[in-house]
mmCIF file of C-alpha atoms and ligand atoms in Angstrom:
data_model
loop_
_atom_site.group_PDB
_atom_site.id
_atom_site.type_symbol
_atom_site.label_atom_id
_atom_site.label_comp_id
_atom_site.label_asym_id
_atom_site.label_seq_id
_atom_site.Cartn_x
_atom_site.Cartn_y
_atom_site.Cartn_z
ATOM 1 C CA MET A 1 22.818 0.394 -11.542
ATOM 2 C CA THR A 2 19.921 0.144 -13.579
ATOM 3 C CA TYR A 3 17.793 -2.824 -12.692
ATOM 4 C CA ALA A 4 15.460 -2.118 -15.769
ATOM 5 C CA ALA A 5 16.361 -5.850 -16.708
ATOM 6 C CA TYR A 6 14.141 -6.698 -13.931
ATOM 7 C CA LEU A 7 11.495 -4.092 -12.815
ATOM 8 C CA PRO A 8 8.778 -2.144 -15.004
ATOM 9 C CA PHE A 9 10.645 1.433 -13.580
ATOM 10 C CA ASP A 10 14.066 2.287 -12.882
ATOM 11 C CA ARG A 11 16.050 2.704 -9.611
ATOM 12 C CA ASP A 12 15.161 6.154 -8.489
ATOM 13 C CA ASP A 13 11.702 5.300 -8.840
ATOM 14 C CA LEU A 14 12.337 1.500 -6.761
ATOM 15 C CA LEU A 15 14.045 4.012 -4.177
ATOM 16 C CA GLU A 16 11.176 6.439 -4.025
ATOM 17 C CA ARG A 17 8.833 3.546 -3.424
ATOM 18 C CA LEU A 18 10.858 1.928 -1.219
ATOM 19 C CA GLU A 19 10.968 5.175 1.298
ATOM 20 C CA GLN A 20 7.245 5.760 0.965
ATOM 21 C CA THR A 21 6.995 2.059 2.188
ATOM 22 C CA LEU A 22 9.305 1.477 4.759
ATOM 23 C CA SER A 23 10.614 3.666 8.272
ATOM 24 C CA PRO A 24 13.764 5.944 7.692
ATOM 25 C CA HIS A 25 15.997 2.786 9.273
ATOM 26 C CA ARG A 26 14.680 -0.234 7.223
ATOM 27 C CA TYR A 27 14.984 1.594 4.124
ATOM 28 C CA GLN A 28 18.643 3.144 5.405
ATOM 29 C CA HIS A 29 19.320 -0.970 6.203
ATOM 30 C CA VAL A 30 17.989 -1.914 2.045
ATOM 31 C CA LEU A 31 20.509 0.876 0.811
ATOM 32 C CA ASN A 32 23.237 -0.880 3.177
ATOM 33 C CA VAL A 33 22.558 -4.343 2.126
ATOM 34 C CA GLU A 34 22.338 -3.158 -1.667
ATOM 35 C CA LYS A 35 25.870 -1.804 -1.306
ATOM 36 C CA ALA A 36 27.082 -4.998 0.751
ATOM 37 C CA ALA A 37 25.514 -7.212 -2.109
ATOM 38 C CA ILE A 38 26.928 -5.923 -4.873
ATOM 39 C CA GLN A 39 30.782 -5.987 -3.282
ATOM 40 C CA LEU A 40 29.993 -9.368 -2.382
ATOM 41 C CA ALA A 41 29.077 -10.204 -5.771
ATOM 42 C CA GLU A 42 31.982 -8.478 -7.249
ATOM 43 C CA ALA A 43 34.246 -10.082 -4.975
ATOM 44 C CA TYR A 44 33.030 -13.721 -5.759
ATOM 45 C CA GLY A 45 32.614 -13.387 -9.888
ATOM 46 C CA GLN A 46 28.523 -12.672 -9.325
ATOM 47 C CA ASP A 47 26.071 -10.758 -10.984
ATOM 48 C CA PRO A 48 26.239 -7.254 -9.177
ATOM 49 C CA ILE A 49 22.918 -6.380 -10.358
ATOM 50 C CA LYS A 50 20.666 -9.362 -9.420
ATOM 51 C CA ALA A 51 22.789 -9.332 -5.768
ATOM 52 C CA GLY A 52 21.942 -5.505 -5.584
ATOM 53 C CA LEU A 53 19.038 -5.334 -6.533
ATOM 54 C CA ALA A 54 17.711 -8.719 -4.220
ATOM 55 C CA GLY A 55 19.299 -6.563 -1.353
ATOM 56 C CA LEU A 56 16.503 -3.430 -1.890
ATOM 57 C CA LEU A 57 14.213 -5.787 -2.496
ATOM 58 C CA HIS A 58 14.776 -8.438 0.792
ATOM 59 C CA ASP A 59 13.001 -6.286 3.500
ATOM 60 C CA TYR A 60 10.109 -5.000 1.273
ATOM 61 C CA ALA A 61 7.287 -6.987 3.188
ATOM 62 C CA LYS A 62 9.016 -6.879 6.353
ATOM 63 C CA GLU A 63 6.328 -3.640 8.010
ATOM 64 C CA LYS A 64 3.314 -5.462 6.667
ATOM 65 C CA PRO A 65 0.935 -6.376 9.321
ATOM 66 C CA ASP A 66 0.595 -9.342 10.543
ATOM 67 C CA SER A 67 -2.886 -10.019 9.502
ATOM 68 C CA TYR A 68 -1.617 -9.488 5.704
ATOM 69 C CA PHE A 69 0.195 -12.846 5.968
ATOM 70 C CA GLN A 70 -2.415 -14.666 7.685
ATOM 71 C CA GLN A 71 -4.461 -13.384 5.412
ATOM 72 C CA LEU A 72 -2.310 -14.439 2.231
ATOM 73 C CA ILE A 73 -1.851 -17.922 3.933
ATOM 74 C CA GLN A 74 -6.090 -18.687 4.009
ATOM 75 C CA GLU A 75 -6.537 -17.023 0.553
ATOM 76 C CA ARG A 76 -3.674 -18.893 -1.468
ATOM 77 C CA ASN A 77 -4.273 -22.118 0.539
ATOM 78 C CA LEU A 78 -0.752 -21.958 1.398
ATOM 79 C CA ASP A 79 0.493 -24.815 4.175
ATOM 80 C CA PRO A 80 -1.448 -23.547 7.523
ATOM 81 C CA ASP A 81 1.823 -24.692 9.707
ATOM 82 C CA LEU A 82 2.777 -21.445 8.486
ATOM 83 C CA LEU A 83 0.360 -19.429 10.589
ATOM 84 C CA GLN A 84 2.577 -20.357 13.758
ATOM 85 C CA TRP A 85 5.358 -18.476 12.730
ATOM 86 C CA GLY A 86 5.665 -14.932 12.577
ATOM 87 C CA ASN A 87 7.048 -11.930 10.429
ATOM 88 C CA ASN A 88 10.450 -13.145 11.131
ATOM 89 C CA LEU A 89 9.586 -15.997 8.583
ATOM 90 C CA TRP A 90 7.125 -14.528 6.697
ATOM 91 C CA HIS A 91 8.674 -11.196 5.128
ATOM 92 C CA GLY A 92 10.684 -13.245 3.040
ATOM 93 C CA TYR A 93 9.070 -16.755 2.834
ATOM 94 C CA LEU A 94 5.978 -14.376 1.596
ATOM 95 C CA GLY A 95 6.833 -11.301 1.507
ATOM 96 C CA ILE A 96 7.759 -12.700 -2.198
ATOM 97 C CA TYR A 97 3.965 -12.420 -3.006
ATOM 98 C CA ALA A 98 3.672 -8.712 -2.682
ATOM 99 C CA ILE A 99 6.819 -8.012 -4.401
ATOM 100 C CA GLN A 100 5.652 -9.848 -7.605
ATOM 101 C CA GLU A 101 1.854 -8.005 -7.269
ATOM 102 C CA GLU A 102 3.205 -4.764 -6.165
ATOM 103 C CA LEU A 103 6.829 -4.421 -7.900
ATOM 104 C CA GLY A 104 6.277 -7.171 -10.468
ATOM 105 C CA LEU A 105 9.633 -8.486 -10.574
ATOM 106 C CA GLU A 106 9.413 -11.933 -12.124
ATOM 107 C CA ASN A 107 13.241 -12.983 -12.468
ATOM 108 C CA PRO A 108 12.854 -16.434 -10.463
ATOM 109 C CA GLU A 109 16.918 -16.247 -8.724
ATOM 110 C CA ILE A 110 16.094 -13.205 -6.981
ATOM 111 C CA LEU A 111 12.827 -14.220 -5.107
ATOM 112 C CA GLU A 112 14.382 -17.445 -4.149
ATOM 113 C CA ALA A 113 16.889 -15.273 -2.682
ATOM 114 C CA ILE A 114 14.526 -13.141 -1.016
ATOM 115 C CA ARG A 115 12.753 -16.126 0.364
ATOM 116 C CA VAL A 116 15.080 -18.002 1.821
ATOM 117 C CA HIS A 117 17.075 -14.544 3.458
ATOM 118 C CA THR A 118 16.310 -15.496 6.722
ATOM 119 C CA ILE A 119 16.239 -18.931 7.082
ATOM 120 C CA GLY A 120 18.795 -20.465 4.208
ATOM 121 C CA LYS A 121 17.960 -23.481 2.905
ATOM 122 C CA ALA A 122 20.172 -26.524 2.532
ATOM 123 C CA GLU A 123 21.632 -25.993 -0.724
ATOM 124 C CA MET A 124 21.790 -22.342 -1.621
ATOM 125 C CA SER A 125 22.776 -20.784 -4.726
ATOM 126 C CA PRO A 126 25.836 -18.290 -4.798
ATOM 127 C CA LEU A 127 22.669 -15.653 -5.167
ATOM 128 C CA ASP A 128 21.113 -17.079 -2.544
ATOM 129 C CA MET A 129 24.272 -16.749 -0.061
ATOM 130 C CA ILE A 130 25.167 -13.253 -1.173
ATOM 131 C CA LEU A 131 21.587 -11.867 0.436
ATOM 132 C CA TYR A 132 21.914 -14.107 3.230
ATOM 133 C CA VAL A 133 25.213 -12.774 4.352
ATOM 134 C CA ALA A 134 25.109 -8.989 2.997
ATOM 135 C CA ASP A 135 21.994 -8.598 5.555
ATOM 136 C CA TYR A 136 24.234 -9.358 8.282
ATOM 137 C CA ILE A 137 26.996 -7.721 7.668
ATOM 138 C CA GLU A 138 26.183 -4.820 5.907
ATOM 139 C CA GLU A 139 27.720 -1.584 7.526
ATOM 140 C CA GLY A 140 25.213 -0.590 9.640
ATOM 141 C CA ARG A 141 25.600 -3.768 11.734
ATOM 142 C CA ASN A 142 27.331 -3.153 15.192
ATOM 143 C CA PHE A 143 26.453 -6.189 17.091
ATOM 144 C CA PRO A 144 29.509 -8.342 18.666
ATOM 145 C CA GLY A 145 31.266 -10.857 16.201
ATOM 146 C CA VAL A 146 30.255 -8.700 12.869
ATOM 147 C CA GLU A 147 33.969 -7.986 12.339
ATOM 148 C CA GLU A 148 34.649 -11.688 12.168
ATOM 149 C CA ALA A 149 31.534 -12.511 10.052
ATOM 150 C CA ARG A 150 32.686 -9.594 7.342
ATOM 151 C CA ARG A 151 36.039 -11.133 7.324
ATOM 152 C CA ILE A 152 34.640 -14.422 7.077
ATOM 153 C CA ALA A 153 32.575 -13.766 4.230
ATOM 154 C CA PHE A 154 35.116 -11.975 1.873
ATOM 155 C CA SER A 155 36.996 -15.459 2.679
ATOM 156 C CA SER A 156 33.884 -17.612 1.721
ATOM 157 C CA LEU A 157 30.439 -17.199 1.183
ATOM 158 C CA GLU A 158 29.493 -20.739 2.770
ATOM 159 C CA GLY A 159 31.463 -19.873 5.114
ATOM 160 C CA GLY A 160 29.621 -16.704 6.196
ATOM 161 C CA VAL A 161 26.583 -18.972 6.064
ATOM 162 C CA ALA A 162 27.915 -21.266 8.849
ATOM 163 C CA TYR A 163 29.304 -18.983 10.886
ATOM 164 C CA GLU A 164 26.083 -16.552 10.847
ATOM 165 C CA THR A 165 23.619 -19.352 10.853
ATOM 166 C CA ALA A 166 25.770 -20.980 14.021
ATOM 167 C CA GLU A 167 25.226 -17.333 15.508
ATOM 168 C CA THR A 168 21.795 -16.888 14.818
ATOM 169 C CA LEU A 169 20.666 -20.089 16.264
ATOM 170 C CA SER A 170 22.722 -19.711 19.525
ATOM 171 C CA PHE A 171 21.190 -15.944 19.560
ATOM 172 C CA LEU A 172 17.519 -17.803 19.414
ATOM 173 C CA ALA A 173 18.136 -20.272 21.547
ATOM 174 C CA LYS A 174 19.233 -18.296 24.215
ATOM 175 C CA LYS A 175 16.062 -16.069 24.108
ATOM 176 C CA ARG A 176 14.140 -19.128 24.023
ATOM 177 C CA ILE A 177 12.878 -18.241 20.791
ATOM 178 C CA PRO A 178 11.654 -20.886 18.324
ATOM 179 C CA ILE A 179 13.736 -21.906 15.633
ATOM 180 C CA TYR A 180 12.113 -22.934 11.702
ATOM 181 C CA PRO A 181 13.445 -26.135 10.865
ATOM 182 C CA GLN A 182 14.393 -25.277 7.716
ATOM 183 C CA THR A 183 17.550 -23.181 9.365
ATOM 184 C CA LEU A 184 18.733 -26.186 11.167
ATOM 185 C CA GLU A 185 18.732 -27.680 7.603
ATOM 186 C CA THR A 186 21.031 -24.780 6.699
ATOM 187 C CA TYR A 187 23.132 -25.521 9.930
ATOM 188 C CA ASN A 188 23.677 -29.141 9.478
ATOM 189 C CA ALA A 189 24.224 -28.547 5.807
ATOM 190 C CA TYR A 190 26.751 -25.605 5.904
ATOM 191 C CA ARG A 191 28.451 -25.942 9.687
ATOM 192 C CA HIS A 192 31.177 -28.043 8.268
ATOM 193 C CA PHE A 193 32.512 -24.931 6.333
ATOM 194 C CA LEU A 194 33.252 -22.769 9.737
ATOM 195 C CA GLU A 195 36.902 -22.699 9.949
ATOM 196 C CA ARG A 196 38.235 -24.751 13.147
HETATM 197 FE FE1 FE2 B 201 14.760 -9.631 6.367
HETATM 198 FE FE1 FE2 B 202 17.611 -7.042 6.306
#
């Protein structure tokens, strides 16, 4: 796989940078998501290069401290409501600033897939859905229901989004964790794709 069309350096250099930036556990996760995203792209006739690169980069900013994101929100005059949320939203939604500045990625479709990879949105592109689902079903995941999620993902991307969003919402609600409104928009837009 070569990512030369989208980055000013090759995959080996990118892997080296990711290995230096991420914990070993997360580095393995992004490699697994790259693999799952390529498999999904091939299954659905989408571009495996964009999908693979989105997979490799999606958690690039996951280990940045909260102060990094708080400062970014202030410096760039972003919506102050963002300050109420946490890393789970920030690392994708705002992580794209770091990916542009530190890695030089400019492709808007890849950046958008990364931006919404934890929350989705009402109208997702195939690439958005591939990354969203690949993150959930990659081979290192072993929570109850992951086999079902994998089966659905390879029969329908929209179904995969619906299943994952419903599971995520009930997980968050059970733990009394606040739910970002855009996650509800994703659920409402995709829930009818769930097999019943
Ligand atoms: Fe993530
Ligand atoms: Fe991830």
